[in-house]
């Protein structure tokens, strides 16, 4: 089972309030990962 499928199963078992918090944390983590990857590319291009 993929990680996203597991995360979806967990999210559906939470209360609606907890689901909203869970999804906002997921979105924030996705943004942070994108920023990290972008910074890695910039750093690699400088070297």
Short mmCIF file of N, CA and C in Angstrom, two decimals:
data_model
loop_
_atom_site.label_atom_id
_atom_site.label_comp_id
_atom_site.label_asym_id
_atom_site.label_seq_id
_atom_site.Cartn_x
_atom_site.Cartn_y
_atom_site.Cartn_z
N UNK A 1 0.86 -1.20 0.00
CA UNK A 1 0.00 0.00 0.00
C UNK A 1 0.89 1.24 0.00
N UNK A 2 0.55 2.21 -0.83
CA UNK A 2 1.37 3.42 -0.93
C UNK A 2 1.20 4.29 0.31
N UNK A 3 2.17 5.16 0.51
CA UNK A 3 2.13 6.05 1.68
C UNK A 3 0.90 6.94 1.64
N UNK A 4 0.56 7.45 0.45
CA UNK A 4 -0.60 8.34 0.36
C UNK A 4 -1.89 7.59 0.66
N UNK A 5 -1.98 6.33 0.27
CA UNK A 5 -3.18 5.53 0.57
C UNK A 5 -3.31 5.32 2.07
N UNK A 6 -2.19 5.06 2.73
CA UNK A 6 -2.19 4.89 4.19
C UNK A 6 -2.60 6.20 4.85
N UNK A 7 -2.05 7.32 4.38
CA UNK A 7 -2.38 8.62 4.95
C UNK A 7 -3.86 8.93 4.76
N UNK A 8 -4.42 8.58 3.61
CA UNK A 8 -5.85 8.80 3.36
C UNK A 8 -6.70 7.98 4.32
N UNK A 9 -6.30 6.74 4.57
CA UNK A 9 -7.05 5.88 5.49
C UNK A 9 -7.02 6.45 6.90
N UNK A 10 -5.86 6.93 7.31
CA UNK A 10 -5.73 7.53 8.65
C UNK A 10 -6.61 8.77 8.73
N UNK A 11 -6.54 9.63 7.73
CA UNK A 11 -7.28 10.89 7.73
C UNK A 11 -8.78 10.67 7.84
N UNK A 12 -9.30 9.64 7.17
CA UNK A 12 -10.75 9.42 7.19
C UNK A 12 -11.24 8.93 8.54
N UNK A 13 -10.35 8.43 9.39
CA UNK A 13 -10.75 7.95 10.71
C UNK A 13 -10.74 9.07 11.76
N UNK A 14 -10.23 10.24 11.39
CA UNK A 14 -10.15 11.37 12.32
C UNK A 14 -11.45 12.17 12.30
N UNK A 15 -11.65 12.96 13.36
CA UNK A 15 -12.78 13.89 13.37
C UNK A 15 -12.56 14.93 12.28
N UNK A 16 -13.62 15.63 11.91
CA UNK A 16 -13.51 16.62 10.84
C UNK A 16 -12.48 17.69 11.18
N UNK A 17 -12.48 18.16 12.41
CA UNK A 17 -11.51 19.17 12.86
C UNK A 17 -10.09 18.65 12.73
N UNK A 18 -9.89 17.41 13.16
CA UNK A 18 -8.56 16.81 13.07
C UNK A 18 -8.15 16.59 11.61
N UNK A 19 -9.12 16.24 10.76
CA UNK A 19 -8.83 16.07 9.33
C UNK A 19 -8.33 17.37 8.71
N UNK A 20 -8.96 18.49 9.07
CA UNK A 20 -8.55 19.80 8.55
C UNK A 20 -7.13 20.11 8.98
N UNK A 21 -6.82 19.88 10.26
CA UNK A 21 -5.46 20.12 10.77
C UNK A 21 -4.47 19.21 10.06
N UNK A 22 -4.84 17.94 9.91
CA UNK A 22 -3.98 16.96 9.26
C UNK A 22 -3.65 17.39 7.83
N UNK A 23 -4.68 17.80 7.08
CA UNK A 23 -4.48 18.20 5.69
C UNK A 23 -3.66 19.49 5.59
N UNK A 24 -3.84 20.41 6.53
CA UNK A 24 -3.06 21.65 6.48
C UNK A 24 -1.59 21.36 6.79
N UNK A 25 -1.35 20.42 7.70
CA UNK A 25 0.04 20.02 7.99
C UNK A 25 0.65 19.35 6.77
N UNK A 26 -0.12 18.48 6.10
CA UNK A 26 0.36 17.82 4.88
C UNK A 26 0.73 18.86 3.82
N UNK A 27 -0.13 19.86 3.64
CA UNK A 27 0.12 20.90 2.64
C UNK A 27 1.38 21.69 2.99
N UNK A 28 1.53 21.99 4.28
CA UNK A 28 2.71 22.74 4.72
C UNK A 28 3.99 21.94 4.49
N UNK A 29 3.93 20.65 4.79
CA UNK A 29 5.09 19.79 4.55
C UNK A 29 5.43 19.72 3.07
N UNK A 30 4.41 19.62 2.22
CA UNK A 30 4.64 19.60 0.78
C UNK A 30 5.34 20.87 0.31
N UNK A 31 4.89 22.03 0.82
CA UNK A 31 5.52 23.30 0.45
C UNK A 31 6.97 23.35 0.92
N UNK A 32 7.22 22.91 2.15
CA UNK A 32 8.58 22.90 2.67
C UNK A 32 9.48 22.00 1.84
N UNK A 33 8.98 20.84 1.46
CA UNK A 33 9.76 19.93 0.62
C UNK A 33 10.09 20.55 -0.73
N UNK A 34 9.12 21.25 -1.31
CA UNK A 34 9.36 21.93 -2.59
C UNK A 34 10.45 22.98 -2.44
N UNK A 35 10.42 23.73 -1.32
CA UNK A 35 11.43 24.76 -1.08
C UNK A 35 12.81 24.13 -0.90
N UNK A 36 12.87 23.04 -0.16
CA UNK A 36 14.14 22.35 0.05
C UNK A 36 14.71 21.87 -1.29
N UNK A 37 13.85 21.27 -2.10
CA UNK A 37 14.31 20.77 -3.40
C UNK A 37 14.77 21.91 -4.30
N UNK A 38 14.05 23.02 -4.28
CA UNK A 38 14.43 24.18 -5.09
C UNK A 38 15.78 24.72 -4.63
N UNK A 39 15.99 24.77 -3.32
CA UNK A 39 17.26 25.25 -2.78
C UNK A 39 18.39 24.31 -3.14
N UNK A 40 18.12 23.00 -3.15
CA UNK A 40 19.15 22.04 -3.52
C UNK A 40 19.56 22.23 -4.98
N UNK A 41 18.59 22.51 -5.84
CA UNK A 41 18.89 22.74 -7.26
C UNK A 41 19.73 24.00 -7.41
N UNK A 42 19.34 25.08 -6.71
CA UNK A 42 20.10 26.33 -6.78
C UNK A 42 21.53 26.13 -6.30
N UNK A 43 21.68 25.39 -5.19
CA UNK A 43 23.01 25.13 -4.63
C UNK A 43 23.84 24.30 -5.59
N UNK A 44 23.23 23.30 -6.19
CA UNK A 44 23.94 22.43 -7.14
C UNK A 44 24.38 23.22 -8.37
N UNK A 45 23.56 24.17 -8.81
CA UNK A 45 23.90 24.96 -9.99
C UNK A 45 25.04 25.93 -9.71
N UNK A 46 25.17 26.37 -8.46
CA UNK A 46 26.25 27.29 -8.10
C UNK A 46 27.60 26.59 -8.09
N UNK A 47 27.59 25.29 -7.75
CA UNK A 47 28.86 24.56 -7.62
C UNK A 47 29.38 24.10 -8.93
#
